[in-house]
Coordinates of C-alpha atoms and ligand atoms in Angstrom, one line a residue:
M19 CA -116.3 -12.2 192.1
S20 CA -118.6 -12.8 189.1
Y21 CA -119.5 -16.2 187.9
L22 CA -117.3 -15.5 184.9
D23 CA -114.3 -14.8 187.2
K24 CA -115.0 -18.1 189.1
L25 CA -115.2 -20.1 185.9
K26 CA -112.0 -18.5 184.6
I27 CA -110.1 -19.5 187.8
I28 CA -111.4 -23.1 187.5
E29 CA -110.6 -23.2 183.8
E30 CA -107.1 -21.9 184.1
I31 CA -106.3 -24.4 186.8
V32 CA -107.7 -27.5 185.2
K33 CA -106.5 -26.5 181.7
T34 CA -102.9 -26.3 182.7
P35 CA -101.6 -29.5 181.2
L36 CA -100.1 -32.2 183.4
F37 CA -97.2 -34.3 182.3
S38 CA -96.0 -37.6 183.9
V39 CA -93.1 -39.8 182.7
V40 CA -93.8 -43.5 182.1
G41 CA -90.4 -44.8 180.8
F42 CA -87.5 -44.7 178.4
T43 CA -86.7 -46.9 175.4
L44 CA -85.0 -46.5 172.0
D45 CA -84.0 -42.9 172.7
K46 CA -87.6 -42.0 173.5
I47 CA -89.4 -40.8 176.6
I48 CA -92.9 -42.2 177.0
Y49 CA -95.3 -40.0 178.9
V50 CA -98.9 -39.2 179.7
S51 CA -100.2 -35.7 179.2
T52 CA -103.5 -33.8 179.4
I53 CA -102.3 -31.2 176.9
E54 CA -105.4 -31.9 174.7
G55 CA -107.9 -31.9 177.5
R56 CA -107.9 -35.7 177.9
R57 CA -105.3 -38.3 179.2
S58 CA -103.2 -39.2 176.2
L59 CA -100.1 -41.3 175.8
W60 CA -97.2 -39.7 173.9
L61 CA -93.6 -40.3 173.1
V62 CA -90.9 -37.8 172.5
D63 CA -87.5 -38.4 170.9
I64 CA -84.8 -37.1 173.3
E65 CA -82.5 -36.1 170.4
N66 CA -84.8 -34.4 167.9
K67 CA -87.6 -33.5 170.3
E68 CA -90.2 -34.9 167.9
R69 CA -93.4 -35.7 169.7
V70 CA -95.9 -38.4 168.6
K71 CA -99.2 -39.2 170.1
I72 CA -99.7 -43.0 170.7
A73 CA -103.3 -43.0 172.0
D74 CA -106.1 -40.8 173.4
D75 CA -108.2 -41.4 176.6
I76 CA -105.9 -44.0 178.1
S77 CA -106.5 -45.5 181.6
S78 CA -103.2 -47.1 182.5
V79 CA -99.8 -48.0 181.0
S80 CA -97.4 -50.9 181.6
N81 CA -93.8 -50.3 182.6
I82 CA -91.5 -49.7 179.7
V83 CA -88.5 -52.0 179.2
E84 CA -85.4 -50.2 177.8
G85 CA -84.5 -51.6 174.4
S86 CA -88.0 -53.0 173.7
P87 CA -90.3 -51.3 171.2
Y88 CA -93.5 -52.5 173.0
I89 CA -95.9 -50.6 175.3
M90 CA -99.1 -51.9 176.7
Y91 CA -101.9 -49.6 177.7
S92 CA -105.6 -49.9 178.6
K93 CA -108.6 -47.8 177.6
D94 CA -112.0 -47.6 179.1
V95 CA -114.5 -48.6 176.4
T96 CA -117.6 -47.9 178.4
K97 CA -117.7 -44.1 179.0
G98 CA -116.3 -44.2 182.6
K99 CA -117.7 -47.6 183.8
E100 CA -114.1 -48.8 183.9
Q101 CA -114.5 -51.8 181.6
H102 CA -111.2 -51.7 179.8
K103 CA -109.6 -53.2 176.7
A104 CA -105.8 -53.7 176.5
F105 CA -103.7 -52.5 173.5
I106 CA -100.1 -52.9 172.5
F107 CA -98.2 -50.2 170.6
S108 CA -95.0 -50.9 168.7
I109 CA -92.5 -48.1 168.3
D110 CA -91.0 -50.1 165.4
D111 CA -94.0 -49.7 163.1
F112 CA -96.1 -47.1 165.0
E113 CA -99.0 -49.4 165.1
N114 CA -101.6 -50.2 167.8
F115 CA -102.9 -53.7 168.3
E116 CA -106.0 -54.6 170.3
V117 CA -105.7 -57.6 172.7
N118 CA -108.9 -59.3 171.4
A119 CA -108.9 -62.3 173.8
I120 CA -109.4 -60.1 176.8
T121 CA -113.0 -58.9 176.7
P122 CA -113.8 -55.6 178.5
R123 CA -113.1 -55.9 182.2
R124 CA -111.6 -53.8 185.0
I125 CA -107.9 -53.9 184.4
T126 CA -106.1 -53.3 187.7
S127 CA -102.4 -53.6 186.7
M128 CA -100.1 -54.4 183.8
C129 CA -96.3 -55.3 183.7
F130 CA -93.7 -56.2 181.1
D131 CA -90.3 -57.9 181.1
G132 CA -89.4 -57.1 177.5
E133 CA -90.7 -60.5 176.3
N134 CA -94.2 -60.9 177.8
F135 CA -96.8 -58.8 179.5
A136 CA -98.8 -59.8 182.6
L137 CA -102.1 -58.3 183.4
S138 CA -104.5 -58.6 186.3
S139 CA -108.2 -57.7 186.2
S140 CA -111.5 -58.1 187.9
T141 CA -114.9 -59.1 186.5
E142 CA -118.2 -59.3 188.4
R143 CA -117.3 -62.7 189.8
T144 CA -113.5 -63.1 190.1
L145 CA -110.1 -61.6 189.9
D146 CA -107.8 -63.0 187.2
L147 CA -104.3 -63.0 185.8
W148 CA -103.3 -63.0 182.1
L149 CA -100.3 -63.5 180.0
V150 CA -100.1 -61.3 176.9
K151 CA -97.6 -61.6 174.1
P152 CA -96.3 -58.7 172.1
D153 CA -98.3 -60.1 169.1
A154 CA -101.4 -59.3 171.2
T155 CA -102.5 -62.9 171.8
A156 CA -103.5 -63.6 175.4
E157 CA -104.0 -66.5 177.8
R158 CA -105.7 -66.6 181.1
L159 CA -103.4 -68.1 183.7
Y160 CA -105.2 -68.0 187.0
E161 CA -108.5 -67.0 188.6
A162 CA -109.4 -66.6 192.2
N163 CA -111.9 -64.7 194.4
K164 CA -109.3 -62.9 196.5
L165 CA -107.6 -59.5 196.3
F166 CA -104.4 -59.7 194.2
F167 CA -102.5 -57.6 191.7
A168 CA -99.6 -58.5 189.3
V169 CA -96.6 -56.2 189.9
D170 CA -93.8 -57.6 187.8
I171 CA -92.8 -60.4 185.4
E172 CA -89.5 -62.1 184.6
K173 CA -89.4 -65.0 182.2
D174 CA -91.6 -67.8 183.7
K175 CA -92.4 -66.0 187.0
I176 CA -95.1 -63.3 187.7
V177 CA -95.0 -61.7 191.1
G178 CA -97.5 -59.5 192.8
Q179 CA -99.2 -58.7 196.1
G180 CA -102.6 -59.2 197.7
I181 CA -104.6 -60.1 200.8
L182 CA -103.7 -63.8 200.4
K183 CA -104.0 -65.2 203.9
G184 CA -107.5 -63.8 204.7
N185 CA -106.0 -61.3 207.3
P186 CA -107.2 -57.8 206.5
R187 CA -104.2 -56.4 208.4
S188 CA -101.5 -58.2 206.5
Q189 CA -100.5 -58.3 202.9
E190 CA -98.6 -61.1 201.2
L191 CA -96.6 -61.5 198.0
F192 CA -97.3 -64.2 195.4
I193 CA -95.1 -65.9 192.9
F194 CA -96.9 -67.5 190.0
D195 CA -95.0 -70.0 187.9
I196 CA -96.2 -69.8 184.3
N197 CA -94.9 -73.4 183.5
T198 CA -96.5 -75.2 186.4
S199 CA -99.4 -72.8 187.1
E200 CA -98.5 -72.8 190.8
F201 CA -99.5 -69.8 192.8
D202 CA -97.2 -69.6 195.8
V203 CA -98.0 -67.2 198.7
Y204 CA -94.9 -65.7 200.4
T205 CA -94.5 -63.6 203.5
P206 CA -91.3 -63.1 205.5
K207 CA -93.4 -62.9 208.7
E208 CA -97.0 -63.7 209.5
G209 CA -99.0 -60.5 209.9
S210 CA -96.5 -58.2 208.0
T211 CA -97.4 -56.0 205.1
N212 CA -95.4 -56.6 201.9
K213 CA -95.6 -54.6 198.7
N214 CA -94.4 -53.8 195.2
P215 CA -92.2 -56.8 194.4
K216 CA -89.8 -56.1 191.5
I217 CA -87.7 -58.9 190.0
H218 CA -84.2 -58.6 188.6
D219 CA -82.2 -61.8 187.8
G220 CA -84.3 -64.0 190.1
L221 CA -84.0 -61.5 193.0
V222 CA -87.2 -59.9 194.2
L223 CA -86.9 -56.4 195.7
F224 CA -89.9 -55.5 197.9
A225 CA -90.9 -53.4 200.9
T226 CA -91.8 -55.2 204.1
T227 CA -92.9 -54.4 207.7
A228 CA -91.6 -57.8 208.8
F229 CA -88.7 -56.2 210.8
G230 CA -90.6 -53.1 212.2
K231 CA -90.8 -49.9 210.1
E232 CA -91.1 -50.4 206.4
K233 CA -87.8 -51.6 204.9
L234 CA -86.5 -52.7 201.5
V235 CA -85.3 -56.3 201.2
L236 CA -84.3 -58.8 198.6
M237 CA -85.6 -62.3 198.3
N238 CA -83.9 -64.9 196.2
M239 CA -86.5 -66.9 194.3
R240 CA -84.3 -70.0 194.1
N241 CA -84.1 -70.6 197.9
W242 CA -86.5 -68.0 199.4
E243 CA -83.6 -66.5 201.3
L244 CA -83.7 -62.8 202.3
Q245 CA -80.8 -60.4 202.0
E246 CA -80.1 -56.7 202.3
P247 CA -80.1 -54.7 199.0
K248 CA -76.6 -53.4 198.2
M249 CA -76.1 -49.7 197.1
S250 CA -72.9 -47.9 196.2
Y251 CA -73.7 -44.9 198.3
D252 CA -75.4 -44.7 201.7
D253 CA -76.9 -41.2 201.6
Y254 CA -80.2 -42.6 202.7
K255 CA -78.9 -44.0 206.0
G256 CA -80.0 -41.8 208.8
V257 CA -82.6 -40.0 206.6
E258 CA -86.0 -40.2 208.3
F259 CA -88.8 -41.3 206.2
S260 CA -92.1 -43.3 206.8
E261 CA -92.8 -45.2 203.6
Y262 CA -91.6 -46.1 200.2
I263 CA -93.6 -44.5 197.4
N264 CA -92.0 -46.5 194.6
F265 CA -88.8 -48.4 193.8
D266 CA -87.3 -50.5 191.1
W267 CA -84.1 -51.8 189.4
D268 CA -82.4 -50.1 186.5
L269 CA -81.2 -52.2 183.5
S270 CA -77.8 -52.9 185.1
G271 CA -79.3 -53.9 188.5
K272 CA -78.9 -50.7 190.4
I273 CA -81.8 -49.8 192.7
W274 CA -83.6 -46.5 192.9
F275 CA -86.3 -45.6 195.5
I276 CA -88.6 -42.7 196.4
A277 CA -89.3 -42.3 200.1
V278 CA -91.8 -40.1 201.8
R279 CA -92.0 -38.2 205.1
N280 CA -94.6 -35.6 206.1
G281 CA -96.0 -35.5 202.5
R282 CA -92.7 -34.7 200.7
T283 CA -90.4 -37.1 199.0
K284 CA -86.7 -37.8 198.7
I285 CA -85.3 -39.9 195.9
F286 CA -82.2 -42.1 195.9
Y287 CA -80.5 -43.8 193.0
D288 CA -78.0 -46.5 193.9
G289 CA -78.1 -45.0 197.4
K290 CA -77.2 -41.5 196.3
L291 CA -79.5 -38.6 197.0
I292 CA -80.8 -36.8 193.9
D293 CA -81.5 -33.1 194.8
L294 CA -84.8 -31.8 193.7
P295 CA -87.1 -28.8 194.7
E296 CA -89.3 -29.4 197.7
G297 CA -92.4 -31.3 196.7
F298 CA -93.4 -34.8 195.6
V299 CA -92.0 -37.2 193.0
N300 CA -94.2 -40.0 191.7
N301 CA -91.8 -41.8 189.3
F302 CA -88.2 -42.0 188.4
V303 CA -86.8 -43.0 185.0
P304 CA -83.1 -43.5 184.6
A305 CA -82.0 -42.9 180.9
G306 CA -78.3 -43.1 180.4
D307 CA -76.6 -39.8 181.6
K308 CA -80.0 -38.3 182.4
H309 CA -82.8 -39.0 184.9
F310 CA -86.4 -38.1 184.4
V311 CA -89.0 -37.6 187.2
T312 CA -92.6 -36.6 187.5
W313 CA -92.6 -33.8 190.1
S314 CA -95.3 -31.5 191.5
S315 CA -96.2 -29.6 194.6
L316 CA -99.5 -28.3 196.1
T317 CA -98.9 -25.0 194.1
S318 CA -97.3 -26.4 191.0
P319 CA -98.9 -28.9 188.5
H320 CA -97.2 -32.1 187.5
K321 CA -94.3 -31.7 185.2
I322 CA -91.4 -33.9 183.9
L323 CA -88.0 -32.7 185.2
V324 CA -84.8 -33.9 183.7
I325 CA -81.7 -34.2 185.8
D326 CA -78.1 -34.3 184.5
S327 CA -76.6 -37.2 186.3
K328 CA -73.1 -35.7 186.4
S329 CA -73.7 -32.0 187.3
G330 CA -77.0 -32.6 189.1
E331 CA -78.6 -29.8 187.2
V332 CA -82.4 -29.9 187.1
K333 CA -84.5 -28.5 184.3
T334 CA -88.1 -28.7 183.2
F335 CA -88.3 -31.3 180.3
L336 CA -92.1 -31.0 179.8
G337 CA -94.3 -28.9 181.9
E338 CA -96.2 -25.6 182.2
E339 CA -96.6 -23.2 185.1
L340 CA -100.0 -21.8 186.1
P341 CA -100.8 -18.3 184.7
A342 CA -99.0 -15.9 187.1
E343 CA -102.2 -14.3 188.5
T344 CA -103.7 -17.7 189.3
K345 CA -100.4 -18.9 190.9
N346 CA -100.4 -15.8 193.1
R347 CA -103.8 -16.7 194.4
L348 CA -102.5 -20.0 195.8
G349 CA -100.2 -18.8 198.5
K350 CA -98.1 -21.2 200.5
S351 CA -98.9 -24.6 201.9
K352 CA -97.8 -25.7 205.3
F353 CA -97.6 -29.0 207.1
I354 CA -99.0 -29.1 210.6
T355 CA -100.3 -31.8 213.0
Y356 CA -103.1 -31.6 215.6
K357 CA -104.3 -33.9 218.2
S358 CA -107.5 -35.9 217.6
F359 CA -110.0 -37.1 220.2
D360 CA -107.7 -39.8 221.4
E361 CA -104.5 -37.7 221.3
L362 CA -103.4 -39.3 218.0
E363 CA -101.4 -36.7 216.0
I364 CA -103.1 -36.1 212.6
P365 CA -100.6 -34.9 209.8
T366 CA -102.3 -32.2 207.8
F367 CA -101.7 -29.8 205.0
V368 CA -103.1 -26.2 205.4
I369 CA -103.2 -23.8 202.5
E370 CA -104.2 -20.3 203.3
S371 CA -105.8 -18.3 200.5
E372 CA -104.0 -15.1 199.7
K373 CA -107.2 -13.4 198.8
I374 CA -109.1 -13.5 202.1
S375 CA -108.6 -12.6 205.7
K376 CA -108.3 -14.7 208.8
P377 CA -110.6 -16.0 210.0
G378 CA -112.3 -16.7 206.7
P379 CA -114.4 -19.3 204.9
T380 CA -112.7 -22.6 205.2
I381 CA -113.0 -26.0 203.6
I382 CA -112.1 -29.2 205.3
Y383 CA -111.0 -31.2 202.3
V384 CA -111.3 -35.0 202.8
H385 CA -109.2 -37.1 200.5
G386 CA -110.4 -40.4 198.9
G387 CA -109.0 -43.8 199.2
P388 CA -109.2 -44.2 202.2
W389 CA -105.7 -45.6 201.6
A390 CA -104.3 -42.5 200.0
S391 CA -103.2 -39.1 201.2
V392 CA -102.9 -35.4 200.6
N393 CA -99.2 -34.6 200.0
D394 CA -97.2 -31.6 198.9
S395 CA -98.3 -32.7 195.4
W396 CA -100.6 -31.2 192.8
N397 CA -104.4 -31.5 193.6
R398 CA -106.8 -29.8 191.3
M399 CA -109.6 -29.6 193.8
I400 CA -107.5 -28.0 196.5
A401 CA -106.0 -25.6 194.0
V402 CA -109.4 -24.5 192.8
L403 CA -110.8 -24.0 196.3
V404 CA -107.8 -21.9 197.5
A405 CA -107.7 -19.8 194.3
S406 CA -111.5 -19.2 194.7
G407 CA -110.9 -17.7 198.1
Y408 CA -111.2 -20.4 200.7
H409 CA -108.6 -21.6 203.3
V410 CA -108.2 -25.3 202.9
V411 CA -107.4 -27.8 205.7
A412 CA -106.6 -31.3 204.3
P413 CA -106.2 -33.8 207.1
N414 CA -104.5 -37.1 206.6
F415 CA -106.9 -38.9 208.9
R416 CA -106.1 -42.3 210.4
G417 CA -106.0 -44.8 207.5
S418 CA -104.1 -42.4 205.3
T419 CA -100.9 -43.7 203.6
G420 CA -97.5 -42.1 204.0
Y421 CA -97.2 -42.2 207.8
G422 CA -96.3 -45.8 208.4
D423 CA -98.3 -49.0 208.1
E424 CA -99.6 -48.9 211.7
F425 CA -101.3 -45.5 211.0
R426 CA -102.6 -46.8 207.7
K427 CA -104.3 -49.8 209.3
L428 CA -106.1 -47.8 212.0
D429 CA -109.3 -47.6 209.8
I430 CA -109.5 -51.3 209.1
G431 CA -112.7 -52.5 210.8
D432 CA -113.6 -48.9 211.7
P433 CA -114.3 -46.9 208.6
G434 CA -116.4 -43.8 209.4
G435 CA -115.4 -44.2 213.1
G436 CA -112.0 -42.8 214.3
D437 CA -111.2 -41.4 210.8
L438 CA -114.4 -39.4 210.9
M439 CA -113.6 -38.0 214.3
D440 CA -110.2 -36.9 213.0
V441 CA -112.0 -34.9 210.3
V442 CA -114.3 -33.4 212.9
Y443 CA -111.2 -32.4 214.9
A444 CA -109.7 -30.8 211.8
A445 CA -112.7 -28.4 211.9
K446 CA -112.1 -27.8 215.6
W447 CA -108.5 -27.0 214.9
A448 CA -109.4 -24.5 212.1
K449 CA -111.8 -22.7 214.5
E450 CA -109.5 -22.7 217.5
N451 CA -106.5 -21.5 215.4
N452 CA -108.5 -18.5 214.1
L453 CA -108.4 -19.8 210.5
A454 CA -112.0 -20.5 209.9
S455 CA -115.1 -18.4 210.1
K456 CA -117.6 -20.6 208.3
I457 CA -116.7 -24.2 207.5
A458 CA -117.7 -26.6 204.8
I459 CA -116.7 -30.3 204.4
M460 CA -115.9 -31.4 200.9
G461 CA -114.6 -34.6 199.4
Y462 CA -114.7 -37.0 196.5
S463 CA -115.3 -40.8 196.7
Y464 CA -114.2 -41.9 200.2
G465 CA -114.1 -38.1 200.9
G466 CA -117.7 -37.9 199.6
Y467 CA -118.6 -40.7 201.9
M468 CA -117.1 -38.9 204.9
T469 CA -119.0 -35.7 203.9
Y470 CA -122.4 -37.5 203.9
L471 CA -121.6 -39.2 207.2
A472 CA -120.1 -36.1 208.9
T473 CA -123.1 -33.9 208.0
V474 CA -125.6 -36.4 209.7
L475 CA -123.5 -37.7 212.6
E476 CA -121.9 -34.3 213.6
P477 CA -124.5 -31.9 212.1
D478 CA -123.5 -28.9 214.2
I479 CA -119.8 -28.6 213.1
W480 CA -120.5 -27.6 209.5
D481 CA -122.1 -24.8 207.6
A482 CA -122.3 -26.9 204.4
G483 CA -121.2 -30.1 202.7
V484 CA -120.1 -31.0 199.1
A485 CA -120.2 -34.7 198.4
G486 CA -118.6 -35.9 195.1
A487 CA -119.0 -39.5 194.0
G488 CA -119.8 -40.4 197.6
I489 CA -121.2 -43.4 199.4
T490 CA -124.5 -43.2 201.3
D491 CA -125.2 -46.9 201.8
W492 CA -122.4 -49.5 202.1
E493 CA -124.9 -52.5 202.0
E494 CA -126.3 -51.5 198.6
L495 CA -122.8 -50.5 197.4
Y496 CA -121.6 -54.0 198.3
D497 CA -124.4 -55.6 196.2
L498 CA -123.6 -53.4 193.2
S499 CA -119.9 -54.0 193.4
D500 CA -117.7 -56.2 191.2
A501 CA -115.4 -58.9 192.7
L502 CA -112.6 -56.4 193.3
F503 CA -114.7 -53.9 195.2
K504 CA -116.6 -56.6 197.2
Q505 CA -113.1 -57.8 198.4
F506 CA -112.2 -54.2 199.1
I507 CA -115.2 -53.6 201.3
N508 CA -114.6 -56.9 203.1
L509 CA -111.1 -55.8 203.8
L510 CA -111.9 -52.2 204.9
F511 CA -114.7 -53.5 207.3
A512 CA -112.6 -56.5 208.4
G513 CA -115.7 -58.6 207.9
R514 CA -117.8 -56.6 210.4
K515 CA -121.0 -56.7 208.3
E516 CA -123.0 -54.9 211.0
L517 CA -121.0 -51.7 210.4
L518 CA -122.3 -51.6 206.8
V519 CA -125.6 -50.2 208.1
E520 CA -124.2 -48.4 211.2
R521 CA -121.6 -46.4 209.2
S522 CA -123.9 -45.4 206.4
A523 CA -125.4 -41.8 206.2
K524 CA -128.6 -43.5 205.0
S525 CA -129.2 -44.6 208.6
Y526 CA -129.3 -41.0 209.9
T527 CA -130.7 -38.9 207.1
E528 CA -133.2 -37.0 209.3
N529 CA -130.2 -35.5 211.3
L530 CA -129.0 -33.4 208.3
K531 CA -129.1 -29.7 209.1
V532 CA -127.0 -28.0 206.5
P533 CA -127.3 -27.6 202.8
L534 CA -125.7 -30.4 200.8
C535 CA -124.3 -30.1 197.3
I536 CA -124.3 -33.6 195.7
I537 CA -122.3 -34.2 192.6
H538 CA -122.2 -37.6 191.1
P539 CA -121.0 -39.2 187.8
Q540 CA -123.8 -41.1 186.0
N541 CA -121.6 -44.0 185.0
D542 CA -119.7 -44.5 188.2
S543 CA -119.0 -48.2 188.8
R544 CA -117.1 -47.8 192.0
T545 CA -119.6 -45.7 193.9
P546 CA -122.7 -46.2 191.8
L547 CA -125.3 -43.4 191.5
K548 CA -128.3 -45.6 192.4
P549 CA -128.0 -45.5 196.2
V550 CA -127.2 -41.8 196.1
L551 CA -130.5 -41.2 194.2
K552 CA -132.4 -43.1 196.9
Y553 CA -130.7 -40.9 199.5
V554 CA -131.7 -37.8 197.5
L555 CA -135.3 -39.0 197.4
N556 CA -135.2 -39.4 201.2
L557 CA -133.8 -35.8 201.5
L558 CA -136.6 -34.6 199.3
E559 CA -139.3 -36.3 201.4
L560 CA -137.7 -34.9 204.6
G561 CA -137.7 -31.4 203.2
K562 CA -133.9 -31.0 203.5
T563 CA -132.0 -28.4 201.5
F564 CA -129.8 -30.0 198.8
E565 CA -128.7 -29.6 195.2
L566 CA -128.0 -32.6 192.9
H567 CA -125.7 -32.5 189.9
V568 CA -125.5 -35.8 187.9
I569 CA -122.6 -35.7 185.3
P570 CA -123.4 -37.8 182.2
N571 CA -120.9 -39.7 180.2
M572 CA -118.5 -39.8 183.1
G573 CA -117.3 -42.5 185.5
H574 CA -115.6 -42.4 188.9
L575 CA -112.3 -41.1 187.7
V576 CA -112.0 -37.5 186.7
V577 CA -110.1 -37.9 183.4
K578 CA -111.2 -35.1 181.2
V579 CA -110.6 -31.4 181.7
E580 CA -114.3 -30.9 181.0
D581 CA -115.2 -33.4 183.7
A582 CA -113.2 -31.4 186.3
V583 CA -115.0 -28.2 185.3
R584 CA -118.4 -29.9 185.5
I585 CA -117.6 -31.0 189.1
L586 CA -115.8 -27.9 190.4
F587 CA -118.1 -25.2 188.9
P588 CA -121.3 -26.3 190.7
A589 CA -119.2 -26.9 193.9
T590 CA -117.7 -23.4 193.9
I591 CA -121.1 -21.7 193.1
F592 CA -122.7 -23.6 196.0
L593 CA -119.9 -22.8 198.4
N594 CA -119.9 -19.1 197.5
K595 CA -123.6 -18.8 198.2
I596 CA -123.4 -20.5 201.6
L597 CA -120.0 -19.5 203.0
K598 CA -119.5 -15.9 201.8
Ligands
4NP619 P1 -112.1 -44.0 196.5 O1 -113.3 -44.5 197.4 O2 -111.1 -45.0 196.7 O3 -111.7 -42.7 197.2 O4 -112.5 -43.9 195.1 C1 -113.9 -45.7 197.4 C2 -114.6 -46.2 196.3 C3 -115.2 -47.4 196.3 C4 -115.2 -48.1 197.5 C5 -114.6 -47.6 198.6 C6 -114.0 -46.4 198.6 N1 -115.9 -49.3 197.6 O5 -115.8 -50.0 198.6 O6 -116.5 -49.8 196.6

């Protein structure tokens, strides 16, 4: 394959526009799309199909309240350093207003009840909570040096979640009273994990592990009493799933939820199953006699599907398929598990390339997070690797989400320990099952961290490594981090400061044996470039084989089509040279 052919595959995959639905109001669907090569916010009128662009290069969007013309969104104003400004758009007059009182900072969440917005953010020093009015005035309500995010607002109450009792293995809810400025911490049971509180008429719907496996419950804010959510249908009873991906109320108080098992979702509205193709749904928007969802799979990019609530008929509302030739290169994904060093079963997606034989060159793809997962949902990096002629094995190593909270918590106090061994055992699985000839490890962010560490702690397993936006030195990362990421590191390491050195590739650089391809955004404020440059200097002095690609005008998040090409093109050229 020529360089031109490689570039063409990458371009076709990353240029296929992605669509995700945000909400519904005033006969309009609000959505995010990459149709112009950047993340833009749009609206489309359901009746006349007229589309209007609201804003370019957006970072995040608040929920939409049916009947309200207001939408809040954030934009990074620092070329990827994730210092955001908040804006409010009004559908009534098609104008954007900047929230001037909130100076640039890392905005972590935004929510809306139709009257007011709540916003949480992080600065260098603290995390804070703001109230924003539709006229774009804002007031800071609360500030603390602990990990918390606003999730929902109703009248004088803001609810959210965080690590609020100092226990890294539990997560509590908070209820902030706007009138009294009281910040109450709530948990149904000490040590349980509680998430995603959504208010409707003084009732808080949330997911909790207080009674065993994750479960949806209601809490009455007037008396703190718990009750079971009521649904009209009980299709979900007896259906096995591990976690809730998302849930909320509709305007009339009916509950919908998206549940996941083995990397695929099922969605229930008022307890009734909504039939969709196999894959993964991120969001659900009820809109009268239609429902809208964001759907994708490992071989099909994110699109918005519309479902007729009466007939159940599913159609594409906004979305594009890959060009047929590229789609054919992707083949089929399959879900497997293998046993790790301690017999723990590791849920994994395997995608065999249609274009090469078995055994063939294989990539162990390590996802970021670490509290995230590879699902049967669209992943540009995996798609490019498979289409370029590599088998891909993507393990959901311990600590991954989607397999229950006990599994998720297994990396707390042990990052780069058991999870790294799970990744090593993925490589063993690929060899033993006759899938892999040569093997590279590749990942971005936490996956880049694992790549650095795996290539020095287990140097004989791999033929090459590709580390994107990775971590080489947790100690220096900690010093360079803002309040949010300092808290994040404390949480992940469960306060075990000694591990910051022990679990950093920097401590073992001389062990490196295989060529390393290093790709790093210049403006990354989550995993800064500086410690990586020091690592590179050390590699240079030790005479190791490496290549370094610094991507200017880009931060940690891959937001532009151009950014994705600038990461994936050097990676595939490198892999081709070493593995083929
Ligand atoms: P990501 O990885 O979530 O995959 O982007 C990480 C980024 C930053 C940190 C940890 C993981 N951090 O601790 O700063």
